[in-house]
Amino acid sequence: MKSRVILAMDKPLSYQILKEMENELYGIKIGLPLVLDLGVHKTRELLNDLNVEEIIVDFKLADIGFIMKSIVEKLSFASSFIAHSFIGVKGALDELKKYLDANSKNLYLVAVMSHEGWSTLFTDYIKNVIREISPKGIVVGGTKLDSITEYRKDFGKMTIISPGMGSQGASYGDAVCAGADYEIIGRSIYNAENPFAALRTINKIIEDKVMNC
Ligand code: C5P
């Protein structure tokens, strides 16, 4: 496997740095701060010919189907989109999933957020929505290792991607050891003095930890 890391790009990095990093990344997740900064056109230009497995748009879509489809349509250079699961199925996620399937794009649903205040009150409901929609993958916070293990058990081979590593306190490699497929890492890479060196170090830490978990 090339890398377990998905770069959370919430701030622009130069094309040169991204080119340097492409062979050491699984994917790139782009956030609203980045697109508001650069605009859609420049974001597309920056990412267009990068050799990574997935470009994931993380706007955490949470609207009626029609609006979510209009957003996705404008970002057709991406391969994958993250939406909230709490919005429910009919008239929202069912329409988005149908549209993404028809356009060969992937859907990820947020299952568990990484911040402290995320409530588990809706867990059963969220799991039912995930079962009904059957997305490519789910987002489970890397700060909640027990939740990763729980969702891995409940959702078999579904892809699990986990943010919260590094800057939010979770240790690199722990999410993968708990059952995640990829770790989403932002500030610890893009704010580093040398982002490429930071990525390499993180890849090595994850690799070493995964060999012993
Ligand atoms: O900079 P940092 O590594 O904390 O970035 C984490 C990224 O993952 C951000 O883009 C954030 O929006 C996203 N994310 C998160 N927790 C979730 C879902 C997404 O931190 N539960």
Tab-separated table of C-alpha atoms and ligand atoms in Angstrom:
chain	number	residue	atom	x	y	z
A	1	MET	CA	0.000	0.000	0.000
A	2	LYS	CA	1.367	3.399	-1.085
A	3	SER	CA	0.222	5.300	2.024
A	4	ARG	CA	-2.480	5.355	4.694
A	5	VAL	CA	-2.585	9.150	4.663
A	6	ILE	CA	-5.248	11.434	3.220
A	7	LEU	CA	-4.020	15.034	3.265
A	8	ALA	CA	-6.686	17.398	4.632
A	9	MET	CA	-5.979	20.452	2.541
A	10	ASP	CA	-7.808	23.315	4.240
A	11	LYS	CA	-5.095	25.759	3.229
A	12	PRO	CA	-3.337	26.047	-0.148
A	13	LEU	CA	-0.050	24.252	-0.729
A	14	SER	CA	1.953	24.925	-3.871
A	15	TYR	CA	1.635	22.684	-6.903
A	16	GLN	CA	5.335	21.872	-6.552
A	17	ILE	CA	4.914	20.604	-2.980
A	18	LEU	CA	1.820	18.602	-3.922
A	19	LYS	CA	3.694	17.017	-6.837
A	20	GLU	CA	6.479	16.078	-4.441
A	21	MET	CA	3.963	14.504	-2.064
A	22	GLU	CA	1.687	12.682	-4.530
A	23	ASN	CA	3.538	9.360	-4.367
A	24	GLU	CA	3.359	9.317	-0.581
A	25	LEU	CA	-0.353	10.039	-0.250
A	26	TYR	CA	-3.452	7.884	-0.669
A	27	GLY	CA	-5.628	10.885	-1.341
A	28	ILE	CA	-6.350	14.567	-0.808
A	29	LYS	CA	-9.401	15.893	1.023
A	30	ILE	CA	-10.276	19.481	0.199
A	31	GLY	CA	-12.198	21.635	2.623
A	32	LEU	CA	-14.390	24.694	2.346
A	33	PRO	CA	-11.637	27.048	3.666
A	34	LEU	CA	-9.429	26.065	0.718
A	35	VAL	CA	-12.108	26.503	-1.925
A	36	LEU	CA	-13.226	29.837	-0.429
A	37	ASP	CA	-9.608	30.939	-0.566
A	38	LEU	CA	-8.744	29.839	-4.105
A	39	GLY	CA	-12.110	29.597	-5.805
A	40	VAL	CA	-13.288	26.548	-7.725
A	41	HIS	CA	-11.285	27.281	-10.876
A	42	LYS	CA	-7.887	27.555	-9.174
A	43	THR	CA	-8.630	24.593	-6.898
A	44	ARG	CA	-9.345	22.481	-9.953
A	45	GLU	CA	-6.160	23.666	-11.679
A	46	LEU	CA	-4.069	22.895	-8.607
A	47	LEU	CA	-5.374	19.350	-8.247
A	48	ASN	CA	-6.141	18.362	-11.798
A	49	ASP	CA	-3.202	16.172	-12.747
A	50	LEU	CA	-2.125	14.877	-9.341
A	51	ASN	CA	-1.589	11.167	-9.151
A	52	VAL	CA	-3.574	10.240	-6.020
A	53	GLU	CA	-6.318	7.642	-5.626
A	54	GLU	CA	-9.051	10.004	-4.502
A	55	ILE	CA	-9.780	13.722	-4.373
A	56	ILE	CA	-12.424	14.002	-1.666
A	57	VAL	CA	-14.534	17.140	-1.272
A	58	ASP	CA	-15.340	17.677	2.389
A	59	PHE	CA	-18.110	20.260	2.565
A	60	LYS	CA	-20.053	17.935	4.887
A	61	LEU	CA	-23.107	18.312	2.682
A	62	ALA	CA	-26.339	18.522	4.663
A	63	ASP	CA	-29.163	19.819	2.491
A	64	ILE	CA	-32.016	18.691	0.268
A	65	GLY	CA	-30.996	16.450	-2.634
A	66	PHE	CA	-31.436	19.133	-5.299
A	67	ILE	CA	-29.019	21.550	-3.613
A	68	MET	CA	-26.423	18.883	-2.837
A	69	LYS	CA	-26.495	17.759	-6.465
A	70	SER	CA	-26.012	21.376	-7.632
A	71	ILE	CA	-22.927	21.676	-5.410
A	72	VAL	CA	-21.419	18.375	-6.530
A	73	GLU	CA	-22.033	19.212	-10.190
A	74	LYS	CA	-19.762	22.275	-9.865
A	75	LEU	CA	-16.913	20.179	-8.473
A	76	SER	CA	-16.814	17.422	-11.036
A	77	PHE	CA	-12.989	17.263	-10.946
A	78	ALA	CA	-13.294	15.470	-7.566
A	79	SER	CA	-13.839	11.734	-7.235
A	80	SER	CA	-15.572	11.657	-3.867
A	81	PHE	CA	-17.859	13.702	-1.626
A	82	ILE	CA	-18.553	13.737	2.112
A	83	ALA	CA	-22.099	14.298	3.382
A	84	HIS	CA	-23.655	14.233	6.833
A	85	SER	CA	-25.742	11.176	7.569
A	86	PHE	CA	-28.083	12.914	10.042
A	87	ILE	CA	-29.991	14.579	7.183
A	88	GLY	CA	-31.637	11.235	6.430
A	89	VAL	CA	-32.484	9.274	3.331
A	90	LYS	CA	-35.626	10.357	1.435
A	91	GLY	CA	-35.286	13.546	-0.590
A	92	ALA	CA	-31.697	14.035	0.540
A	93	LEU	CA	-29.098	11.244	0.655
A	94	ASP	CA	-31.036	8.917	-1.666
A	95	GLU	CA	-30.973	11.574	-4.408
A	96	LEU	CA	-27.319	12.444	-3.803
A	97	LYS	CA	-26.254	8.779	-3.860
A	98	LYS	CA	-28.183	8.144	-7.082
A	99	TYR	CA	-26.564	11.157	-8.731
A	100	LEU	CA	-23.052	10.193	-7.589
A	101	ASP	CA	-23.521	6.579	-8.718
A	102	ALA	CA	-24.686	7.753	-12.133
A	103	ASN	CA	-21.555	9.889	-12.444
A	104	SER	CA	-19.127	7.261	-11.070
A	105	LYS	CA	-18.353	9.284	-7.945
A	106	ASN	CA	-17.956	8.042	-4.386
A	107	LEU	CA	-19.941	9.010	-1.317
A	108	TYR	CA	-18.620	9.081	2.250
A	109	LEU	CA	-20.995	9.652	5.164
A	110	VAL	CA	-20.017	11.205	8.483
A	111	ALA	CA	-20.605	8.616	11.198
A	112	VAL	CA	-18.718	10.037	14.189
A	113	MET	CA	-17.172	13.503	14.416
A	114	SER	CA	-13.764	13.881	16.072
A	115	HIS	CA	-14.560	16.755	18.467
A	116	GLU	CA	-15.411	16.328	22.137
A	117	GLY	CA	-18.991	17.601	21.945
A	118	TRP	CA	-20.206	15.075	19.341
A	119	SER	CA	-23.225	13.266	20.766
A	120	THR	CA	-23.705	9.506	20.539
A	121	LEU	CA	-27.457	9.920	21.135
A	122	PHE	CA	-28.157	9.389	17.427
A	123	THR	CA	-25.848	6.417	16.840
A	124	ASP	CA	-28.599	3.912	16.020
A	125	TYR	CA	-30.257	6.342	13.626
A	126	ILE	CA	-26.949	7.162	11.909
A	127	LYS	CA	-26.131	3.461	11.511
A	128	ASN	CA	-29.545	2.838	9.926
A	129	VAL	CA	-28.984	5.665	7.430
A	130	ILE	CA	-25.536	4.272	6.552
A	131	ARG	CA	-27.027	0.798	6.054
A	132	GLU	CA	-29.777	2.147	3.815
A	133	ILE	CA	-27.525	4.355	1.662
A	134	SER	CA	-24.572	1.964	1.528
A	135	PRO	CA	-21.843	4.538	0.757
A	136	LYS	CA	-18.287	3.702	-0.280
A	137	GLY	CA	-17.117	4.744	3.144
A	138	ILE	CA	-17.674	6.494	6.434
A	139	VAL	CA	-15.844	9.117	8.469
A	140	VAL	CA	-15.150	8.125	12.066
A	141	GLY	CA	-13.055	10.411	14.287
A	142	GLY	CA	-9.597	9.084	15.072
A	143	THR	CA	-9.979	10.560	18.535
A	144	LYS	CA	-12.693	7.940	19.224
A	145	LEU	CA	-10.846	4.641	18.828
A	146	ASP	CA	-13.652	2.563	20.370
A	147	SER	CA	-16.064	3.963	17.786
A	148	ILE	CA	-13.721	2.973	14.953
A	149	THR	CA	-13.626	-0.599	16.250
A	150	GLU	CA	-17.416	-0.602	16.708
A	151	TYR	CA	-18.135	0.713	13.189
A	152	ARG	CA	-15.581	-1.687	11.673
A	153	LYS	CA	-17.421	-4.571	13.337
A	154	ASP	CA	-20.837	-3.296	12.213
A	155	PHE	CA	-19.919	-2.346	8.650
A	156	GLY	CA	-17.512	-5.089	7.589
A	157	LYS	CA	-15.372	-4.036	4.676
A	158	MET	CA	-16.771	-0.516	4.240
A	159	THR	CA	-13.913	2.029	3.966
A	160	ILE	CA	-13.291	3.975	7.192
A	161	ILE	CA	-11.412	7.272	7.049
A	162	SER	CA	-10.387	8.942	10.299
A	163	PRO	CA	-9.546	12.592	11.002
A	164	GLY	CA	-8.240	13.998	14.275
A	165	MET	CA	-4.709	12.645	14.022
A	166	GLY	CA	-1.878	14.855	15.237
A	167	SER	CA	-3.280	18.359	15.766
A	168	GLN	CA	-6.475	17.136	17.471
A	169	GLY	CA	-4.552	14.813	19.769
A	170	ALA	CA	-4.843	11.317	18.298
A	171	SER	CA	-1.594	9.420	17.666
A	172	TYR	CA	-0.606	8.474	14.114
A	173	GLY	CA	-1.338	4.838	13.363
A	174	ASP	CA	-3.802	4.344	16.228
A	175	ALA	CA	-6.881	4.808	14.032
A	176	VAL	CA	-5.606	2.241	11.525
A	177	CYS	CA	-4.796	-0.177	14.351
A	178	ALA	CA	-8.367	0.295	15.645
A	179	GLY	CA	-9.816	-0.613	12.231
A	180	ALA	CA	-9.635	2.474	9.969
A	181	ASP	CA	-8.286	2.242	6.425
A	182	TYR	CA	-6.853	5.751	6.159
A	183	GLU	CA	-5.920	8.599	8.490
A	184	ILE	CA	-6.840	12.159	7.524
A	185	ILE	CA	-4.118	14.637	8.457
A	186	GLY	CA	-4.186	18.385	7.880
A	187	ARG	CA	-2.421	20.988	10.003
A	188	SER	CA	0.425	18.686	11.073
A	189	ILE	CA	1.402	18.496	7.403
A	190	TYR	CA	0.408	21.778	5.755
A	191	ASN	CA	1.626	23.939	8.640
A	192	ALA	CA	4.957	22.132	8.927
A	193	GLU	CA	8.073	23.989	7.848
A	194	ASN	CA	8.672	21.177	5.367
A	195	PRO	CA	5.312	19.515	4.565
A	196	PHE	CA	6.911	16.756	2.481
A	197	ALA	CA	9.320	15.804	5.287
A	198	ALA	CA	6.420	15.862	7.788
A	199	LEU	CA	4.390	13.547	5.549
A	200	ARG	CA	7.304	11.120	5.198
A	201	THR	CA	7.843	11.014	8.948
A	202	ILE	CA	4.117	10.414	9.565
A	203	ASN	CA	3.996	7.657	6.930
A	204	LYS	CA	6.906	5.926	8.649
A	205	ILE	CA	5.311	6.221	12.108
A	206	ILE	CA	2.051	4.720	10.780
A	207	GLU	CA	3.878	1.926	8.941
A	208	ASP	CA	5.882	0.977	12.045
A	209	LYS	CA	2.840	1.077	14.309
A	210	VAL	CA	0.692	-0.967	11.939
A	211	MET	CA	3.316	-3.724	11.819
A	212	ASN	CA	2.909	-4.190	15.573
A	213	CYS	CA	-0.836	-3.808	16.112
B	1	C5P	O1	-5.902	19.863	10.716
B	1	C5P	P1	-6.523	18.566	11.106
B	1	C5P	O2	-5.602	17.385	10.914
B	1	C5P	O3	-7.139	18.584	12.473
B	1	C5P	O4	-7.709	18.390	10.041
B	1	C5P	C1	-8.765	17.503	10.188
B	1	C5P	C2	-9.670	17.568	8.975
B	1	C5P	O5	-10.673	16.580	9.082
B	1	C5P	C3	-10.375	18.890	8.792
B	1	C5P	O6	-10.473	19.102	7.386
B	1	C5P	C4	-11.750	18.665	9.392
B	1	C5P	O7	-12.745	19.412	8.741
B	1	C5P	C5	-11.966	17.200	9.094
B	1	C5P	N1	-12.848	16.461	9.993
B	1	C5P	C6	-12.628	16.367	11.357
B	1	C5P	N2	-13.477	15.626	12.125
B	1	C5P	C7	-14.524	14.989	11.580
B	1	C5P	C8	-14.754	15.061	10.202
B	1	C5P	C9	-13.885	15.819	9.435
B	1	C5P	O8	-11.645	16.930	11.859
B	1	C5P	N3	-15.284	14.226	12.307
